[in-house]
Every structure is written in structure tokens, then in C-alpha cells.
Amino acid sequence: MKSKSFIDQVEVIVRSGKGGDGAMSMRREALVAFGGPDGGDGGRGGDVVFRASQHVNSLLSLYYDPKCFAQDGAPGQGQKMFGKRGRDLVVDVPCGTEVFDADSGLLVADIVEPGQKVVVAKGGAGGYGNVHFKSAVNQAPTEHTPGGPAEERRLRLELKTIADAGLVGFPNAGKSSLLSSLSSATPKIASYPFTTLNPIVGTVVYDDFAKVRVADVPGIIEGASKGVGLGH
């Protein structure tokens, strides 16, 4: 099921946030009897997280924007002020998405259940400020550590399935009308001839709250066996 309009496989670059550097600072204030080291820690870098969502049906958004970068952690400052943690980047993907390492081909995660979260790139730890290195024999430490590095990797995402059932047929056979009657999906419906260009997925809910996902598949048109439209 590959075409220019429906994406079921995509390669992305994910990069977590770098940890903020620890600060080297000495407290020197008027009317303050005791000074000393007061450099705060750097903030932790953000994670890149893939989250399964029932509201996403394809990988199209990642096809157009394949770079998934989380925010870096902020560096520490004087007066024992710790740096702000970098924001996590949460990317919603369809249920049934398999995540592979693009270089090794190994399976990283199988994202199935709605709401399931997988950390695919872990943020770097924040560095220590010089306040941590004070001791009885080292009253004025200048040591401080840099933040942990970001994690970057190339991943390949593959969509195993978009629905439990598909409506297949020729254009204008009533597939979109049927889907709009069975579910709350809103496919395009009109009184003139046309065919659906992208799969539209609706959820059919039964009286016992069981659910079935149904896809309105683009109509079978002349040349489909050669890849015209969505192809075969």
C-alpha cells in the first residue's frame, strides 16, 4: 500500500536533548559572612518519545518532517540555580507501528496499545556544578562537569495495519457514504463522480463497546495493477 498520498514506511532521524553544563561560580556578596562555591547543576536533556494514538492513521506527517529533535537542557547558574530540563518531544504514531534501527535492522519497539509510550532517544544527564565538589580540604573548588551528550539515531518506522477491515470497490460505489453511516468519520461525499485519494479510517462502536476500525480504501481505477492511484 504505497503511493505518493499514503505513507506506510518512513525513515526518521531522532535526537534527544543534550544535558546542560554544570556551573562554576563563587558567591561573593557584600554583608554575606560566608561565601564559597554556589554553581548549580545543568538541566537534563529532553527525551524523544513515540506514543501510540488512535487519532493518527498514517506516517504521512513524519514523511514531510522526518527530523525529531528534543530540547537541550539549560546550563546551571550561580546562587545554586539549576538549569531547566529540556522539553521531551512526544511524537504520535498509529497503533501497529514497528520501529527498527535503520542501520542494524533490529526491532526497537512494537507500538500496539493506545497510549503506549516508547523512549527512542534518551536525553543527556545534566552536568554537576562546583557546589558538589566542596569538601573540608577543598573549600573553593573550580571543578564542574559538562552535560551528557545527546543521543542520535536513524530509525525506520513501518505501519503493520491501518484497520481491521477495508471497503474495496470501484469509484462512486458508496464506500465513503457507508463509512460515514457506520462511524463518526467524515470522508468527502458529493453528488458528482470522484474517488477517495487517501485511506480514511473510521471506528465502528458496538453496543457492548467493542470497536472495529474500518478503512475507506481509494477506488479501484483503470491501471491500478500498474500502480495508478493507490495501486493494488
Tab-separated table of C-alpha atoms in Angstrom:
chain	number	residue	atom	x	y	z
A	1	MET	CA	0.000	0.000	0.000
A	2	LYS	CA	2.463	2.631	-1.140
A	3	SER	CA	1.747	5.769	-3.085
A	4	LYS	CA	2.534	9.447	-3.042
A	5	SER	CA	-0.518	10.094	-0.898
A	6	PHE	CA	-0.344	7.293	1.677
A	7	ILE	CA	2.826	6.511	3.609
A	8	ASP	CA	3.205	3.226	5.487
A	9	GLN	CA	7.014	3.273	5.826
A	10	VAL	CA	9.292	6.174	6.643
A	11	GLU	CA	12.826	6.785	7.869
A	12	VAL	CA	13.426	9.458	10.505
A	13	ILE	CA	16.316	10.942	12.459
A	14	VAL	CA	15.728	11.251	16.204
A	15	ARG	CA	17.950	13.230	18.534
A	16	SER	CA	17.485	13.728	22.249
A	17	GLY	CA	18.461	16.897	24.071
A	18	LYS	CA	21.997	17.464	25.327
A	19	GLY	CA	22.383	17.861	29.063
A	20	GLY	CA	23.142	21.377	30.316
A	21	ASP	CA	26.629	22.066	31.663
A	22	GLY	CA	27.193	22.479	35.389
A	23	ALA	CA	28.185	25.971	36.525
A	24	MET	CA	31.386	27.153	38.193
A	25	SER	CA	30.502	30.065	40.440
A	26	MET	CA	31.739	31.594	43.698
A	27	ARG	CA	29.441	33.534	45.974
A	28	ARG	CA	30.845	36.985	46.731
A	29	GLU	CA	28.286	39.376	48.174
A	30	ALA	CA	28.539	42.328	50.469
A	31	LEU	CA	27.366	41.729	54.034
A	32	VAL	CA	27.416	37.935	53.490
A	33	ALA	CA	29.744	36.334	56.023
A	34	PHE	CA	30.243	33.041	54.223
A	35	GLY	CA	30.773	32.797	50.501
A	36	GLY	CA	32.023	29.766	48.665
A	37	PRO	CA	31.004	27.664	45.682
A	38	ASP	CA	27.413	28.035	44.506
A	39	GLY	CA	27.394	26.776	40.921
A	40	GLY	CA	24.188	24.866	40.112
A	41	ASP	CA	23.691	21.728	38.027
A	42	GLY	CA	22.694	21.737	34.390
A	43	GLY	CA	19.255	20.550	33.318
A	44	ARG	CA	18.641	17.139	31.811
A	45	GLY	CA	18.089	16.985	28.071
A	46	GLY	CA	14.674	16.066	26.726
A	47	ASP	CA	13.734	12.571	25.525
A	48	VAL	CA	12.245	11.652	22.155
A	49	VAL	CA	9.131	9.572	22.779
A	50	PHE	CA	6.882	7.725	20.335
A	51	ARG	CA	3.277	7.437	21.539
A	52	ALA	CA	0.565	5.230	20.033
A	53	SER	CA	-2.534	7.203	19.094
A	54	GLN	CA	-5.899	6.137	17.731
A	55	HIS	CA	-6.248	9.538	16.107
A	56	VAL	CA	-3.299	9.040	13.734
A	57	ASN	CA	-3.778	6.730	10.765
A	58	SER	CA	-0.580	7.056	8.719
A	59	LEU	CA	3.055	8.143	8.892
A	60	LEU	CA	2.495	10.989	6.455
A	61	SER	CA	3.437	13.782	8.890
A	62	LEU	CA	6.823	12.143	9.563
A	63	TYR	CA	7.375	11.741	5.826
A	64	TYR	CA	7.288	15.528	5.430
A	65	ASP	CA	9.082	16.292	8.711
A	66	PRO	CA	11.487	13.410	9.430
A	67	LYS	CA	13.670	15.219	11.975
A	68	CYS	CA	12.558	14.615	15.558
A	69	PHE	CA	14.742	16.695	17.883
A	70	ALA	CA	14.108	17.194	21.608
A	71	GLN	CA	15.165	20.310	23.522
A	72	ASP	CA	18.587	20.673	25.181
A	73	GLY	CA	18.840	21.150	28.921
A	74	ALA	CA	19.769	24.630	30.164
A	75	PRO	CA	23.138	25.187	31.870
A	76	GLY	CA	23.359	25.748	35.593
A	77	GLN	CA	23.980	29.200	37.096
A	78	GLY	CA	25.331	30.811	40.220
A	79	GLN	CA	23.443	31.042	43.520
A	80	LYS	CA	22.823	27.296	43.232
A	81	MET	CA	20.324	27.780	40.419
A	82	PHE	CA	19.832	24.556	38.499
A	83	GLY	CA	19.279	24.657	34.757
A	84	LYS	CA	15.822	23.964	33.336
A	85	ARG	CA	15.190	20.497	31.957
A	86	GLY	CA	14.745	20.274	28.194
A	87	ARG	CA	11.237	19.530	26.925
A	88	ASP	CA	10.542	15.992	25.768
A	89	LEU	CA	9.419	15.594	22.168
A	90	VAL	CA	6.357	13.313	22.036
A	91	VAL	CA	5.529	12.069	18.537
A	92	ASP	CA	2.141	10.429	17.962
A	93	VAL	CA	2.240	7.390	15.658
A	94	PRO	CA	-0.515	4.976	14.605
A	95	CYS	CA	-1.232	1.890	16.675
A	96	GLY	CA	0.534	-1.024	14.981
A	97	THR	CA	3.780	0.828	14.207
A	98	GLU	CA	7.024	-1.130	14.271
A	99	VAL	CA	10.234	0.799	14.931
A	100	PHE	CA	13.529	-0.527	13.555
A	101	ASP	CA	17.094	0.701	13.830
A	102	ALA	CA	17.806	1.839	10.265
A	103	ASP	CA	21.468	0.826	10.396
A	104	SER	CA	21.281	-2.599	12.058
A	105	GLY	CA	17.720	-3.546	11.086
A	106	LEU	CA	16.979	-4.636	14.662
A	107	LEU	CA	13.479	-4.156	16.056
A	108	VAL	CA	13.481	-1.329	18.625
A	109	ALA	CA	9.798	-1.310	19.570
A	110	ASP	CA	6.393	-2.646	18.554
A	111	ILE	CA	3.894	0.088	19.380
A	112	VAL	CA	0.455	-1.504	19.631
A	113	GLU	CA	-1.731	-0.334	22.522
A	114	PRO	CA	-3.298	3.163	22.504
A	115	GLY	CA	-1.331	5.461	24.792
A	116	GLN	CA	1.744	3.206	24.793
A	117	LYS	CA	4.942	5.259	25.055
A	118	VAL	CA	8.443	4.257	23.980
A	119	VAL	CA	11.562	6.352	24.615
A	120	VAL	CA	13.621	6.050	21.422
A	121	ALA	CA	16.315	8.589	22.336
A	122	LYS	CA	17.176	9.363	25.960
A	123	GLY	CA	18.234	12.865	26.949
A	124	GLY	CA	21.718	13.549	28.303
A	125	ALA	CA	22.185	13.983	32.048
A	126	GLY	CA	22.813	17.458	33.435
A	127	GLY	CA	26.363	18.297	34.473
A	128	TYR	CA	27.359	18.917	38.100
A	129	GLY	CA	28.058	22.444	39.336
A	130	ASN	CA	31.068	23.154	41.528
A	131	VAL	CA	28.854	23.198	44.646
A	132	HIS	CA	29.078	19.373	44.573
A	133	PHE	CA	32.871	19.363	44.857
A	134	LYS	CA	33.215	21.299	48.102
A	135	SER	CA	34.955	19.409	50.904
A	136	ALA	CA	36.912	20.015	54.077
A	137	VAL	CA	40.168	20.075	52.125
A	138	ASN	CA	38.798	21.893	49.068
A	139	GLN	CA	36.829	24.951	50.177
A	140	ALA	CA	36.928	26.710	46.811
A	141	PRO	CA	36.523	24.025	44.113
A	142	THR	CA	36.565	25.069	40.479
A	143	GLU	CA	35.613	21.634	39.192
A	144	HIS	CA	32.372	21.281	37.272
A	145	THR	CA	31.244	18.763	34.679
A	146	PRO	CA	29.710	19.167	31.216
A	147	GLY	CA	26.264	17.893	30.386
A	148	GLY	CA	25.796	14.425	28.934
A	149	PRO	CA	25.743	14.120	25.142
A	150	ALA	CA	22.609	13.868	23.065
A	151	GLU	CA	21.633	10.515	21.581
A	152	GLU	CA	21.064	10.496	17.832
A	153	ARG	CA	19.967	7.587	15.653
A	154	ARG	CA	18.230	6.772	12.401
A	155	LEU	CA	15.008	4.799	12.706
A	156	ARG	CA	12.713	3.153	10.188
A	157	LEU	CA	9.013	3.093	11.017
A	158	GLU	CA	6.688	0.578	9.387
A	159	LEU	CA	2.911	0.550	9.740
A	160	LYS	CA	1.633	-3.027	10.025
A	161	THR	CA	-2.048	-2.252	9.587
A	162	ILE	CA	-4.337	0.744	9.459
A	163	ALA	CA	-7.645	-1.035	10.055
A	164	ASP	CA	-9.362	-4.322	10.844
A	165	ALA	CA	-11.418	-4.217	7.644
A	166	GLY	CA	-11.339	-2.355	4.351
A	167	LEU	CA	-14.087	-1.239	1.976
A	168	VAL	CA	-12.892	-2.108	-1.517
A	169	GLY	CA	-14.674	-1.329	-4.764
A	170	PHE	CA	-14.922	0.886	-7.800
A	171	PRO	CA	-15.253	4.681	-7.564
A	172	ASN	CA	-18.697	6.035	-6.628
A	173	ALA	CA	-19.867	2.665	-5.313
A	174	GLY	CA	-20.861	4.231	-1.961
A	175	LYS	CA	-17.871	3.245	0.185
A	176	SER	CA	-17.478	6.715	1.714
A	177	SER	CA	-21.214	7.007	2.358
A	178	LEU	CA	-21.223	3.619	4.078
A	179	LEU	CA	-18.260	4.553	6.270
A	180	SER	CA	-19.881	7.843	7.308
A	181	SER	CA	-23.020	5.923	8.315
A	182	LEU	CA	-21.158	3.248	10.269
A	183	SER	CA	-18.786	5.555	12.122
A	184	SER	CA	-18.099	9.169	13.029
A	185	ALA	CA	-15.580	9.504	10.198
A	186	THR	CA	-16.206	12.363	7.765
A	187	PRO	CA	-14.961	11.302	4.330
A	188	LYS	CA	-15.691	13.566	1.382
A	189	ILE	CA	-19.142	12.828	-0.096
A	190	ALA	CA	-20.583	14.622	-3.121
A	191	SER	CA	-23.173	14.205	-5.872
A	192	TYR	CA	-20.578	14.283	-8.654
A	193	PRO	CA	-18.176	11.469	-9.662
A	194	PHE	CA	-14.854	11.336	-7.824
A	195	THR	CA	-12.768	8.830	-5.887
A	196	THR	CA	-11.142	8.924	-2.456
A	197	LEU	CA	-7.426	9.745	-2.741
A	198	ASN	CA	-6.264	8.689	0.727
A	199	PRO	CA	-7.470	5.881	3.010
A	200	ILE	CA	-9.992	7.233	5.524
A	201	VAL	CA	-10.309	5.266	8.766
A	202	GLY	CA	-13.419	5.206	10.955
A	203	THR	CA	-14.151	3.364	14.199
A	204	VAL	CA	-17.361	1.354	14.485
A	205	VAL	CA	-18.519	1.067	18.111
A	206	TYR	CA	-20.912	-1.731	19.109
A	207	ASP	CA	-23.458	-1.738	21.931
A	208	ASP	CA	-21.035	-3.695	24.126
A	209	PHE	CA	-18.347	-1.038	23.408
A	210	ALA	CA	-16.323	-3.372	21.198
A	211	LYS	CA	-14.598	-1.480	18.399
A	212	VAL	CA	-13.683	-2.272	14.800
A	213	ARG	CA	-11.592	0.038	12.616
A	214	VAL	CA	-12.791	0.237	9.023
A	215	ALA	CA	-10.889	1.885	6.167
A	216	ASP	CA	-12.392	3.506	3.094
A	217	VAL	CA	-9.823	2.417	0.509
A	218	PRO	CA	-9.328	4.546	-2.635
A	219	GLY	CA	-11.429	3.209	-5.506
A	220	ILE	CA	-10.124	0.660	-7.960
A	221	ILE	CA	-9.412	2.568	-11.161
A	222	GLU	CA	-8.026	1.666	-14.560
A	223	GLY	CA	-4.303	0.986	-14.335
A	224	ALA	CA	-4.348	0.141	-10.626
A	225	SER	CA	-2.347	-3.027	-11.295
A	226	LYS	CA	0.444	-0.815	-12.660
A	227	GLY	CA	0.445	1.496	-9.642
A	228	VAL	CA	-2.053	4.122	-10.749
A	229	GLY	CA	-3.826	5.691	-7.771
A	230	LEU	CA	-3.134	3.705	-4.651
A	231	GLY	CA	-2.227	0.667	-6.754
A	232	HIS	CA	-3.265	-2.868	-5.878
